[in-house]
Short mmCIF file of C-alpha atoms and ligand atoms in Angstrom, two decimals:
data_model
loop_
_atom_site.label_atom_id
_atom_site.label_comp_id
_atom_site.label_asym_id
_atom_site.label_seq_id
_atom_site.Cartn_x
_atom_site.Cartn_y
_atom_site.Cartn_z
CA UNK A 1 -107.89 229.66 96.28
CA UNK A 2 -110.57 230.10 98.94
CA UNK A 3 -113.88 231.42 97.67
CA UNK A 4 -114.29 235.13 98.31
CA UNK A 5 -117.24 236.56 100.18
CA UNK A 6 -119.50 238.89 98.21
CA UNK A 7 -121.98 241.20 99.92
CA UNK A 8 -124.43 242.97 97.59
CA UNK A 9 -126.21 246.16 98.67
CA UNK A 10 -128.92 247.36 96.28
CA UNK A 11 -131.71 249.86 96.60
CA UNK A 12 -133.25 253.15 95.58
CA UNK A 13 -131.32 256.39 95.09
CA UNK A 14 -130.08 258.17 98.22
CA UNK A 15 -131.03 255.39 100.61
CA UNK A 16 -127.59 255.48 102.17
CA UNK A 17 -126.30 252.40 100.36
CA UNK A 18 -122.77 253.75 100.03
CA UNK A 19 -122.60 254.73 103.70
CA UNK A 20 -123.73 251.29 104.79
CA UNK A 21 -121.57 249.39 102.29
CA UNK A 22 -118.50 251.45 103.21
CA UNK A 23 -119.09 250.99 106.94
CA UNK A 24 -119.51 247.21 106.55
CA UNK A 25 -116.36 246.97 104.40
CA UNK A 26 -114.37 249.00 106.88
CA UNK A 27 -115.53 246.88 109.82
CA UNK A 28 -114.75 243.58 108.07
CA UNK A 29 -111.62 244.65 106.19
CA UNK A 30 -113.33 243.98 102.84
CA UNK A 31 -112.96 246.10 99.69
CA UNK A 32 -115.80 248.48 99.02
CA UNK A 33 -116.90 249.04 95.43
CA UNK A 34 -119.30 251.85 94.57
CA UNK A 35 -120.80 250.68 91.28
CA UNK A 36 -122.87 253.87 91.05
CA UNK A 37 -119.60 255.82 90.86
CA UNK A 38 -118.72 253.80 87.75
CA UNK A 39 -122.01 254.78 86.06
CA UNK A 40 -121.52 258.36 87.23
CA UNK A 41 -118.02 258.43 85.70
CA UNK A 42 -119.54 257.13 82.45
CA UNK A 43 -122.22 259.84 82.60
CA UNK A 44 -119.51 262.45 83.16
CA UNK A 45 -117.67 261.08 80.10
CA UNK A 46 -120.88 261.47 78.05
CA UNK A 47 -121.40 264.99 79.39
CA UNK A 48 -117.83 266.09 78.66
CA UNK A 49 -117.91 264.68 75.15
CA UNK A 50 -121.41 266.05 74.48
CA UNK A 51 -122.80 262.57 73.79
CA UNK A 52 -126.50 262.12 74.45
CA UNK A 53 -127.72 258.73 75.71
CA UNK A 54 -130.65 258.82 73.27
CA UNK A 55 -128.34 259.43 70.27
CA UNK A 56 -125.80 256.85 71.44
CA UNK A 57 -128.37 254.05 71.60
CA UNK A 58 -129.24 254.59 67.94
CA UNK A 59 -125.65 254.27 66.73
CA UNK A 60 -124.46 251.01 65.15
CA UNK A 61 -122.87 248.55 67.58
CA UNK A 62 -119.32 249.04 66.27
CA UNK A 63 -119.55 252.82 66.77
CA UNK A 64 -120.81 252.32 70.32
CA UNK A 65 -117.91 249.98 71.02
CA UNK A 66 -115.42 252.52 69.59
CA UNK A 67 -116.74 255.32 71.79
CA UNK A 68 -116.75 253.18 74.93
CA UNK A 69 -113.18 252.06 74.18
CA UNK A 70 -112.13 255.67 74.83
CA UNK A 71 -113.67 255.62 78.28
CA UNK A 72 -111.31 254.08 80.78
CA UNK A 73 -112.67 253.87 84.29
CA UNK A 74 -110.65 252.62 87.24
CA UNK A 75 -110.53 252.83 91.00
CA UNK A 76 -107.42 253.63 92.98
CA UNK A 77 -106.86 252.56 96.58
CA UNK A 78 -109.29 249.75 95.91
CA UNK A 79 -107.67 247.62 98.59
CA UNK A 80 -107.96 250.21 101.34
CA UNK A 81 -111.12 249.18 103.17
CA UNK A 82 -113.84 251.74 102.68
CA UNK A 83 -111.78 254.20 100.68
CA UNK A 84 -111.21 254.62 96.98
CA UNK A 85 -111.18 257.26 94.30
CA UNK A 86 -112.54 256.89 90.81
CA UNK A 87 -110.49 257.86 87.78
CA UNK A 88 -111.72 258.58 84.25
CA UNK A 89 -108.97 258.32 81.63
CA UNK A 90 -106.32 258.85 84.29
CA UNK A 91 -107.98 261.84 85.98
CA UNK A 92 -109.52 261.74 89.46
CA UNK A 93 -113.21 262.64 88.94
CA UNK A 94 -114.48 261.81 92.43
CA UNK A 95 -115.84 265.34 92.88
CA UNK A 96 -117.16 265.94 89.34
CA UNK A 97 -119.31 262.80 89.31
CA UNK A 98 -121.41 264.05 92.25
CA UNK A 99 -122.57 267.22 90.45
CA UNK A 100 -126.30 267.80 89.77
CA UNK A 101 -125.53 267.82 86.01
CA UNK A 102 -124.23 264.25 86.25
CA UNK A 103 -127.11 263.20 88.55
CA UNK A 104 -129.56 264.49 85.95
CA UNK A 105 -128.32 262.24 83.14
CA UNK A 106 -126.82 259.25 84.95
CA UNK A 107 -129.95 257.10 84.93
CA UNK A 108 -130.42 257.56 81.16
CA UNK A 109 -126.76 256.77 80.52
CA UNK A 110 -126.83 253.74 82.79
CA UNK A 111 -129.75 252.29 80.82
CA UNK A 112 -127.47 251.80 77.77
CA UNK A 113 -127.03 248.04 77.25
CA UNK A 114 -123.47 248.19 75.81
CA UNK A 115 -122.32 250.27 78.75
CA UNK A 116 -123.87 247.95 81.34
CA UNK A 117 -122.20 244.98 79.68
CA UNK A 118 -118.79 246.64 80.02
CA UNK A 119 -119.43 247.61 83.65
CA UNK A 120 -120.60 244.16 84.71
CA UNK A 121 -117.41 242.57 83.34
CA UNK A 122 -115.33 245.02 85.40
CA UNK A 123 -117.46 244.54 88.51
CA UNK A 124 -117.13 240.76 88.43
CA UNK A 125 -113.33 241.05 88.18
CA UNK A 126 -113.20 242.90 91.52
CA UNK A 127 -114.54 239.85 93.32
CA UNK A 128 -111.93 237.46 91.96
CA UNK A 129 -109.26 238.36 94.46
CA UNK A 130 -110.89 240.10 97.39
CA UNK A 131 -113.82 239.83 99.75
CA UNK A 132 -116.05 242.70 98.66
CA UNK A 133 -119.06 244.79 99.53
CA UNK A 134 -120.54 246.31 96.37
CA UNK A 135 -123.49 248.69 96.24
CA UNK A 136 -125.71 249.57 93.29
CA UNK A 137 -128.98 248.66 91.63
CA UNK A 138 -128.38 245.26 90.02
CA UNK A 139 -125.62 243.75 92.16
CA UNK A 140 -127.70 241.00 93.75
CA UNK A 141 -129.74 240.30 90.61
CA UNK A 142 -127.37 240.58 87.63
CA UNK A 143 -123.77 241.16 88.66
CA UNK A 144 -123.64 238.59 91.48
CA UNK A 145 -126.84 236.51 91.54
CA UNK A 146 -124.96 234.10 93.82
CA UNK A 147 -123.77 236.76 96.29
CA UNK A 148 -123.32 235.42 99.82
CA UNK A 149 -125.51 238.13 101.32
CA UNK A 150 -127.94 240.52 99.63
CA UNK A 151 -129.32 243.62 101.29
CA UNK A 152 -132.07 245.67 99.62
CA UNK A 153 -132.38 249.18 101.04
CA UNK A 154 -135.51 251.30 101.07
CA UNK A 155 -136.44 254.58 102.80
CA UNK A 156 -139.13 257.22 102.65
CA UNK A 157 -138.69 259.63 99.67
CA UNK A 158 -138.73 262.82 101.79
CA UNK A 159 -136.16 261.42 104.19
CA UNK A 160 -133.92 260.42 101.28
CA UNK A 161 -134.27 263.85 99.65
CA UNK A 162 -133.45 265.61 102.92
CA UNK A 163 -130.31 263.51 103.42
CA UNK A 164 -129.10 264.13 99.88
CA UNK A 165 -129.98 267.84 100.08
CA UNK A 166 -127.99 268.22 103.33
CA UNK A 167 -125.05 266.37 101.79
CA UNK A 168 -125.01 268.60 98.68
CA UNK A 169 -125.49 271.76 100.76
CA UNK A 170 -122.54 270.81 102.98
CA UNK A 171 -120.42 270.61 99.82
CA UNK A 172 -121.58 274.10 98.78
CA UNK A 173 -123.61 272.82 95.82
CA UNK A 174 -126.54 275.16 95.14
CA UNK A 175 -129.78 273.30 94.64
CA UNK A 176 -133.25 273.41 96.20
CA UNK A 177 -134.83 270.62 98.25
CA UNK A 178 -137.58 270.25 95.59
CA UNK A 179 -134.99 269.85 92.82
CA UNK A 180 -133.20 267.14 94.79
CA UNK A 181 -136.47 265.34 95.48
CA UNK A 182 -137.50 265.56 91.83
CA UNK A 183 -134.13 264.15 90.71
CA UNK A 184 -134.44 261.20 93.11
CA UNK A 185 -138.01 260.52 91.99
CA UNK A 186 -136.99 260.63 88.32
CA UNK A 187 -134.00 258.32 88.90
CA UNK A 188 -136.15 255.83 90.84
CA UNK A 189 -138.51 255.76 87.88
CA UNK A 190 -135.82 255.32 85.22
CA UNK A 191 -133.88 252.77 87.28
CA UNK A 192 -136.93 250.59 87.99
CA UNK A 193 -138.45 250.73 84.50
CA UNK A 194 -135.43 250.33 82.21
CA UNK A 195 -135.35 247.23 80.05
CA UNK A 196 -131.97 245.89 81.06
CA UNK A 197 -131.20 244.99 84.69
CA UNK A 198 -133.88 247.20 86.26
CA UNK A 199 -133.72 247.91 89.96
CA UNK A 200 -135.69 245.12 91.60
CA UNK A 201 -135.30 243.28 94.87
CA UNK A 202 -133.69 239.86 94.46
CA UNK A 203 -135.93 237.10 95.86
CA UNK A 204 -133.32 236.20 98.45
CA UNK A 205 -132.43 239.77 99.49
CA UNK A 206 -133.07 241.02 103.03
CA UNK A 207 -134.97 244.32 103.09
CA UNK A 208 -133.50 247.09 105.22
CA UNK A 209 -135.79 250.11 105.68
CA UNK A 210 -133.61 252.81 107.20
CA UNK A 211 -136.21 255.62 107.25
CA UNK A 212 -135.80 255.99 110.98
CA UNK A 213 -132.52 254.22 111.63
CA UNK A 214 -129.24 255.90 112.49
CA UNK A 215 -126.01 255.05 110.70
CA UNK A 216 -124.93 252.91 113.67
CA UNK A 217 -128.27 251.10 113.85
CA UNK A 218 -128.23 250.11 110.17
CA UNK A 219 -124.65 248.93 110.49
CA UNK A 220 -125.51 246.83 113.57
CA UNK A 221 -128.45 245.31 111.71
CA UNK A 222 -126.19 244.06 108.92
CA UNK A 223 -123.24 243.09 111.12
CA UNK A 224 -125.55 240.86 113.18
CA UNK A 225 -126.66 239.03 110.06
CA UNK A 226 -123.06 238.65 108.90
CA UNK A 227 -121.93 237.33 112.30
CA UNK A 228 -124.73 234.75 112.27
CA UNK A 229 -124.17 233.74 108.67
CA UNK A 230 -120.39 233.73 108.38
CA UNK A 231 -119.20 233.82 111.98
CA UNK A 232 -117.09 236.93 111.32
CA UNK A 233 -117.00 240.57 112.36
CA UNK A 234 -118.73 240.15 115.71
CA UNK A 235 -117.81 243.41 117.53
O1 DC B 308 -125.70 254.89 93.51
P1 DC B 308 -125.75 256.19 92.72
O2 DC B 308 -126.96 257.02 93.03
O3 DC B 308 -124.49 256.95 92.79
O4 DC B 308 -125.93 255.69 91.21
C1 DC B 308 -126.05 256.59 90.15
C2 DC B 308 -126.90 256.01 89.04
O5 DC B 308 -126.23 254.92 88.43
C3 DC B 308 -128.27 255.50 89.44
O6 DC B 308 -129.27 256.47 89.24
C4 DC B 308 -128.50 254.30 88.58
C5 DC B 308 -127.16 253.90 88.08
N1 DC B 308 -126.68 252.62 88.61
C6 DC B 308 -127.07 251.49 87.95
O7 DC B 308 -127.81 251.56 87.00
N2 DC B 308 -126.59 250.27 88.35
C7 DC B 308 -125.77 250.18 89.40
N3 DC B 308 -125.31 248.97 89.77
C8 DC B 308 -125.39 251.34 90.12
C9 DC B 308 -125.88 252.56 89.70
#
């Protein structure tokens, strides 16, 4: 079997990683995997079952394993480029995982070592059969250290907060700009300082600062690199 191409997109919260990764996947006919959605679905599972990340970490390993065994996360439509829905125990939770309540706890939940272990196993399986674009925090460092292309996205905090605020407002979610900004700042902190697989740029990642780039401009930037590197996807 021919080796599959893996494109890793990592970066800070609300940098537009999903938009870029989805656009690239769509253009190339690759599968797009939103690893953040997997951690969000886990956070939603914790929320629904009233499990606190701090309490979970102190449980014995076998109890942690038992709890996580009841959390089944899967994507549907995974092979449709750029489109998929996430399911938790058979229920579509695509909408629920974007709520402010989930955003508030997701970084703490995603710092749990046993959970990350389970997610990484799932994430690696996706790349066995398909060319993929996966976005997250540790894709180019931990999940696929040998990814064919690594993009590390950064953008100004206020610009990120404004984008996320507009997105939430358009969905009718009531939240202030300051609350959104505070959530992003807190997640950046937790994601970069956690012990296991912290958010850090891989040495061989290409930095993409999209503070003042449009969606089309950031896509062009990456497509150019891909065309040069792999000779595919050139307009
Ligand atoms: O990409 P996102 O904002 O939807 O991700 C939600 C949270 O999940 C983020 O704050 C950190 C965590 N996450 C992670 O730890 N590792 C990943 N590969 C993806 C997300």
